[in-house]
Amino acid sequence: MLEISDNGRTWLLTGPTSSYAVHLTDADELLHLHWGPRIALADAEALAVRPLPEYWPFESPLDGREEYPVEGGPRFVRPALSVRTEERRGTEWGFERYESDGDELRLRFRDDGLTVTLHYRMRGDVVERWVTLDNQGPALELLRADSATWTLPDREDWRLSQLHGRWGAESRLARAPLTYGEKVIGSRRGHTGHQHLPWVALDTDATEERGEVYGCALGWSGSWRIAVAQLPDARVQITGGAGYDDSGLLRLAPGESFTTPVFAGLWSDGGFGGASRAWHAYQRAYVIPNADQDRPVLFNSWEATEFDISEEQQSLLARRAAAIGVELFVVDDGWFGTRTSDRAGLGDWTPNPDRFPSGLKPLAEYVHALGMQFGIWVEPEMVNPDSELYRAHPDWVQHQTGRKRTEFRNQLVLNLARDDVQEYLWKQLDELLSSAPIDYVKWDFNRCFTDAGWPGEPYPQRLWVDHVHALYGLLDRLRAAHPGVAFESCSGGGGRIDLGVLGRTDQVWTSDNTDPLDRLAIQHGFSQLHPARAMAAWVTDSPNAMLNHRASSLRFRFVSAMAGVLGVGGDLTRWTEEELAEAREWVTRYKEIRPVVQRGDLYRLRAPRGGLSAVQYTLGDETVVFAWLQAQSFGEPVPALRLRALDPTASYECLETGEVHRGAVLAHHGLRVGLRGDLDATVIRLRRI
Ligand code: DGJ
């Protein structure tokens, strides 16, 4: 809901539990008024007439209070907008008008030929913000154009939560006091990166289920930056957007425009858990395509066969996968070109004639005949120098004239900003998806940008921004042309997870780390922002071959992976009959609880910190509890789990044991889970009766 004051200078957006208000002063300064619990328009108007504090000349009263601080004038904060023409730098804007369109508010400002429009849209309690810049004046350089600046209320002792990591260890939650100065996270690698998810949360004293939490998440899959500043008067602002540096995002010629990605903000007073549930609901309702459809159980061949694949051996795996109840069989890397190792073939998206003499169709049809969907792996944005594509078009890669072309994993990055590269990829992928009954594409990206240059193009070069737009364009076009095909975003595991790519993909590959214990920490972090519906998790072989050689039971591996979108990635040809039979039981059990996991509300009951950890999902009358015991010490009994969101006056039947529990008892005294030893785990289903 949008309300506007009579004088047309105060705007109030209201969601189910929160409000957001801004005000334009008589001097056309756009000030932030409120972000927090619901307020009335009269409250916003009262805030609007509170005078700004007076400062000595070394501080600016605008700092920490503006909605979108531009460069220049009486400001010392990091500008959200930094613009340079041939003659001058900075922005001096005047207000033009506001427009409202359903639930979207647009505030339009002008500085000579440049129009800057701030967009606001309320989605539940999530405020989506972005900016459009339209240049009708002389050419200019956009040095920086953030999507939004978020202002927090005056409080003491802010804490900052972030999700950090690296390859094989993504999305790990870190929480620490904020101090004066700036904390900057981001990626200057051309993709979202394993190092940080583009999200921050700030609180002062929240717990898992109580207290105020402010969160901000950026929807952009290229380089990005979020800066959290605690200013000299302790006020806190968060500014973020595309690109890492302030040294040139784009050149805007006369008549050109740029739209920033969305930077979404959420206030919740339900603690970290309440904030996560609101983010999950928002993504299921507004971001992730077809989120009302549950994702199938998949098998992926990567850990089982790596590059050494053949039609016959994949058919054998497919038979085993079908027998344990898998619904989608995905052939990973190695099916195309001369791709028998990571040294060759990327770029040539036609089946390897030695491995698939009649193309992918016979295998796809065989998989379908087994009752499963068929999927394949691609990495379209890359090329091996040893490929037909590179031999034909060495100029199609990002490079700098006369400089070395840095290789990682023997591959170079294609310059997707080029129309001819986009057209080539569209044709190759469209033909591929038309050549066989393919239902699923795992879209990978296995190295960062290094020599991102485009010889002959003026600086600042568009290639950083246009690469992301081209990626989005390709995904959108392929989805429209092949509406039955689902897509997974992968980047060497979780290197491309953000709200931008999630708007075009059905799930993400969370991490190449499939060790079920490490995964609990990764999943704990991931769940702060993203829902289980998007979080792919595989059961692989034990000991874990990829990362740490840790041995774990099939039970522990399944219960870990079942907390997300379940997949199997082990070498099923080496699993015993007993293991296959047990796997079949777990897959059957997962299908029964899947709607609750993928569409339910998540409650993190205990974080994975060494002993017992647990999560609960609840949907309607159904509740599922996952509990994992890393290690039992001194024979101590494992604590009971106090469940959330149950009706204290109702009874709940445990579908495992038939026992009936009182809601009030489960909430106050807890559910006993009976785990013991090391790496034990269980799934408990409860139904309200
Ligand atoms: C990295 C991915 O994360 C893996 O799952 C696998 O697809 C390999 N790439 C294949 O090269």
PDB file of N, CA and C and ligand atoms in Angstrom, residues 167 170 194 300 302-303 306-307 332-334 339 342 346 377-379 409 411 442 444-446 488 490-494 509 511-513 538 546, ligand 1:
ATOM      1  N   TRP A 167      35.619 -21.502  -2.395  1.00  0.00           N
ATOM      2  CA  TRP A 167      35.168 -22.712  -3.071  1.00  0.00           C
ATOM      3  C   TRP A 167      35.085 -23.871  -2.048  1.00  0.00           C
ATOM      4  N   GLU A 170      31.102 -22.424   0.943  1.00  0.00           N
ATOM      5  CA  GLU A 170      30.315 -21.213   0.732  1.00  0.00           C
ATOM      6  C   GLU A 170      29.314 -20.949   1.860  1.00  0.00           C
ATOM      7  N   HIS A 194      32.144 -16.953  -4.704  1.00  0.00           N
ATOM      8  CA  HIS A 194      31.995 -17.855  -3.556  1.00  0.00           C
ATOM      9  C   HIS A 194      32.266 -17.123  -2.247  1.00  0.00           C
ATOM     10  N   ASN A 300      22.953 -36.885 -10.329  1.00  0.00           N
ATOM     11  CA  ASN A 300      23.950 -36.175 -11.131  1.00  0.00           C
ATOM     12  C   ASN A 300      25.196 -37.052 -11.230  1.00  0.00           C
ATOM     13  N   TRP A 302      28.386 -36.337 -11.892  1.00  0.00           N
ATOM     14  CA  TRP A 302      29.732 -35.771 -11.769  1.00  0.00           C
ATOM     15  C   TRP A 302      30.653 -36.556 -10.834  1.00  0.00           C
ATOM     16  N   GLU A 303      30.243 -36.728  -9.597  1.00  0.00           N
ATOM     17  CA  GLU A 303      31.154 -37.401  -8.658  1.00  0.00           C
ATOM     18  C   GLU A 303      31.308 -38.879  -8.994  1.00  0.00           C
ATOM     19  N   GLU A 306      32.920 -38.369 -13.320  1.00  0.00           N
ATOM     20  CA  GLU A 306      33.691 -37.198 -13.784  1.00  0.00           C
ATOM     21  C   GLU A 306      33.723 -37.154 -15.311  1.00  0.00           C
ATOM     22  N   PHE A 307      34.940 -37.054 -15.911  1.00  0.00           N
ATOM     23  CA  PHE A 307      34.984 -36.873 -17.374  1.00  0.00           C
ATOM     24  C   PHE A 307      34.893 -38.179 -18.158  1.00  0.00           C
ATOM     25  N   ASP A 332      26.456 -34.896 -16.309  1.00  0.00           N
ATOM     26  CA  ASP A 332      27.268 -33.706 -16.045  1.00  0.00           C
ATOM     27  C   ASP A 332      28.311 -33.539 -17.144  1.00  0.00           C
ATOM     28  N   ASP A 333      29.386 -32.866 -16.837  1.00  0.00           N
ATOM     29  CA  ASP A 333      30.466 -32.530 -17.771  1.00  0.00           C
ATOM     30  C   ASP A 333      30.951 -33.764 -18.554  1.00  0.00           C
ATOM     31  N   GLY A 334      31.424 -33.552 -19.797  1.00  0.00           N
ATOM     32  CA  GLY A 334      32.110 -34.629 -20.510  1.00  0.00           C
ATOM     33  C   GLY A 334      31.347 -35.260 -21.667  1.00  0.00           C
ATOM     34  N   ARG A 339      35.674 -33.192 -25.051  1.00  0.00           N
ATOM     35  CA  ARG A 339      35.795 -32.958 -23.602  1.00  0.00           C
ATOM     36  C   ARG A 339      36.014 -34.277 -22.859  1.00  0.00           C
ATOM     37  N   ASP A 342      39.488 -31.597 -18.456  1.00  0.00           N
ATOM     38  CA  ASP A 342      39.157 -30.165 -18.441  1.00  0.00           C
ATOM     39  C   ASP A 342      40.055 -29.354 -19.379  1.00  0.00           C
ATOM     40  N   LEU A 346      35.360 -27.125 -24.247  1.00  0.00           N
ATOM     41  CA  LEU A 346      34.366 -26.117 -23.851  1.00  0.00           C
ATOM     42  C   LEU A 346      34.138 -25.164 -25.010  1.00  0.00           C
ATOM     43  N   TRP A 377      24.568 -30.967 -18.483  1.00  0.00           N
ATOM     44  CA  TRP A 377      25.429 -29.897 -17.954  1.00  0.00           C
ATOM     45  C   TRP A 377      25.938 -29.064 -19.122  1.00  0.00           C
ATOM     46  N   VAL A 378      25.995 -27.756 -18.942  1.00  0.00           N
ATOM     47  CA  VAL A 378      26.669 -26.887 -19.919  1.00  0.00           C
ATOM     48  C   VAL A 378      27.440 -25.794 -19.171  1.00  0.00           C
ATOM     49  N   GLU A 379      28.401 -25.215 -19.863  1.00  0.00           N
ATOM     50  CA  GLU A 379      29.124 -24.058 -19.306  1.00  0.00           C
ATOM     51  C   GLU A 379      29.306 -23.047 -20.435  1.00  0.00           C
ATOM     52  N   ARG A 409      41.640 -23.312 -14.905  1.00  0.00           N
ATOM     53  CA  ARG A 409      41.070 -24.593 -15.331  1.00  0.00           C
ATOM     54  C   ARG A 409      41.139 -24.712 -16.864  1.00  0.00           C
ATOM     55  N   GLN A 411      40.721 -22.592 -19.150  1.00  0.00           N
ATOM     56  CA  GLN A 411      39.637 -21.987 -19.909  1.00  0.00           C
ATOM     57  C   GLN A 411      39.684 -20.471 -19.857  1.00  0.00           C
ATOM     58  N   LYS A 442      21.897 -27.861 -16.255  1.00  0.00           N
ATOM     59  CA  LYS A 442      22.753 -27.352 -15.175  1.00  0.00           C
ATOM     60  C   LYS A 442      23.742 -26.404 -15.829  1.00  0.00           C
ATOM     61  N   ASP A 444      26.796 -24.020 -15.662  1.00  0.00           N
ATOM     62  CA  ASP A 444      27.960 -23.853 -14.793  1.00  0.00           C
ATOM     63  C   ASP A 444      28.803 -22.647 -15.225  1.00  0.00           C
ATOM     64  N   PHE A 445      29.726 -22.235 -14.381  1.00  0.00           N
ATOM     65  CA  PHE A 445      30.603 -21.078 -14.638  1.00  0.00           C
ATOM     66  C   PHE A 445      31.816 -21.274 -13.739  1.00  0.00           C
ATOM     67  N   ASN A 446      32.944 -21.720 -14.337  1.00  0.00           N
ATOM     68  CA  ASN A 446      34.026 -22.254 -13.503  1.00  0.00           C
ATOM     69  C   ASN A 446      35.296 -21.426 -13.408  1.00  0.00           C
ATOM     70  N   GLU A 488      19.424 -24.924 -13.567  1.00  0.00           N
ATOM     71  CA  GLU A 488      20.118 -24.841 -12.280  1.00  0.00           C
ATOM     72  C   GLU A 488      21.289 -23.886 -12.438  1.00  0.00           C
ATOM     73  N   CYS A 490      24.881 -22.867 -11.359  1.00  0.00           N
ATOM     74  CA  CYS A 490      26.041 -23.457 -10.692  1.00  0.00           C
ATOM     75  C   CYS A 490      27.242 -22.606 -11.067  1.00  0.00           C
ATOM     76  N   SER A 491      28.178 -22.464 -10.165  1.00  0.00           N
ATOM     77  CA  SER A 491      29.429 -21.812 -10.517  1.00  0.00           C
ATOM     78  C   SER A 491      30.487 -22.457  -9.635  1.00  0.00           C
ATOM     79  N   GLY A 492      31.004 -23.605 -10.094  1.00  0.00           N
ATOM     80  CA  GLY A 492      31.936 -24.348  -9.264  1.00  0.00           C
ATOM     81  C   GLY A 492      31.338 -24.526  -7.878  1.00  0.00           C
ATOM     82  N   GLY A 493      30.091 -24.988  -7.825  1.00  0.00           N
ATOM     83  CA  GLY A 493      29.323 -24.999  -6.580  1.00  0.00           C
ATOM     84  C   GLY A 493      28.548 -23.705  -6.471  1.00  0.00           C
ATOM     85  N   GLY A 494      28.694 -23.009  -5.327  1.00  0.00           N
ATOM     86  CA  GLY A 494      27.832 -21.866  -5.042  1.00  0.00           C
ATOM     87  C   GLY A 494      28.409 -20.517  -5.407  1.00  0.00           C
ATOM     88  N   TRP A 509      23.119 -24.889  -7.380  1.00  0.00           N
ATOM     89  CA  TRP A 509      24.035 -25.888  -6.813  1.00  0.00           C
ATOM     90  C   TRP A 509      24.752 -25.207  -5.662  1.00  0.00           C
ATOM     91  N   SER A 511      26.998 -26.066  -3.282  1.00  0.00           N
ATOM     92  CA  SER A 511      28.443 -26.147  -3.053  1.00  0.00           C
ATOM     93  C   SER A 511      28.969 -27.433  -3.672  1.00  0.00           C
ATOM     94  N   ASP A 512      30.227 -27.417  -4.112  1.00  0.00           N
ATOM     95  CA  ASP A 512      30.860 -28.668  -4.532  1.00  0.00           C
ATOM     96  C   ASP A 512      31.223 -29.527  -3.325  1.00  0.00           C
ATOM     97  N   ASN A 513      31.126 -28.948  -2.161  1.00  0.00           N
ATOM     98  CA  ASN A 513      31.380 -29.714  -0.939  1.00  0.00           C
ATOM     99  C   ASN A 513      30.122 -30.524  -0.614  1.00  0.00           C
ATOM    100  N   TRP A 538      23.215 -33.160  -2.623  1.00  0.00           N
ATOM    101  CA  TRP A 538      23.328 -34.544  -3.078  1.00  0.00           C
ATOM    102  C   TRP A 538      23.879 -35.452  -1.986  1.00  0.00           C
ATOM    103  N   MET A 546      35.584 -35.763  -2.650  1.00  0.00           N
ATOM    104  CA  MET A 546      35.893 -34.421  -3.169  1.00  0.00           C
ATOM    105  C   MET A 546      36.684 -33.574  -2.176  1.00  0.00           C
TER     106      MET A 546
HETATM  107  C1  DGJ B   1      31.776 -27.613 -11.166  1.00  0.00           C
HETATM  108  C2  DGJ B   1      30.455 -28.054 -10.605  1.00  0.00           C
HETATM  109  O1  DGJ B   1      30.197 -27.439  -9.396  1.00  0.00           O
HETATM  110  C3  DGJ B   1      30.454 -29.561 -10.485  1.00  0.00           C
HETATM  111  O2  DGJ B   1      29.257 -30.005  -9.895  1.00  0.00           O
HETATM  112  C4  DGJ B   1      30.630 -30.150 -11.854  1.00  0.00           C
HETATM  113  O3  DGJ B   1      29.540 -29.820 -12.662  1.00  0.00           O
HETATM  114  C5  DGJ B   1      31.936 -29.649 -12.473  1.00  0.00           C
HETATM  115  N1  DGJ B   1      31.992 -28.213 -12.455  1.00  0.00           N
HETATM  116  C6  DGJ B   1      32.061 -30.148 -13.884  1.00  0.00           C
HETATM  117  O4  DGJ B   1      33.144 -29.607 -14.538  1.00  0.00           O
END
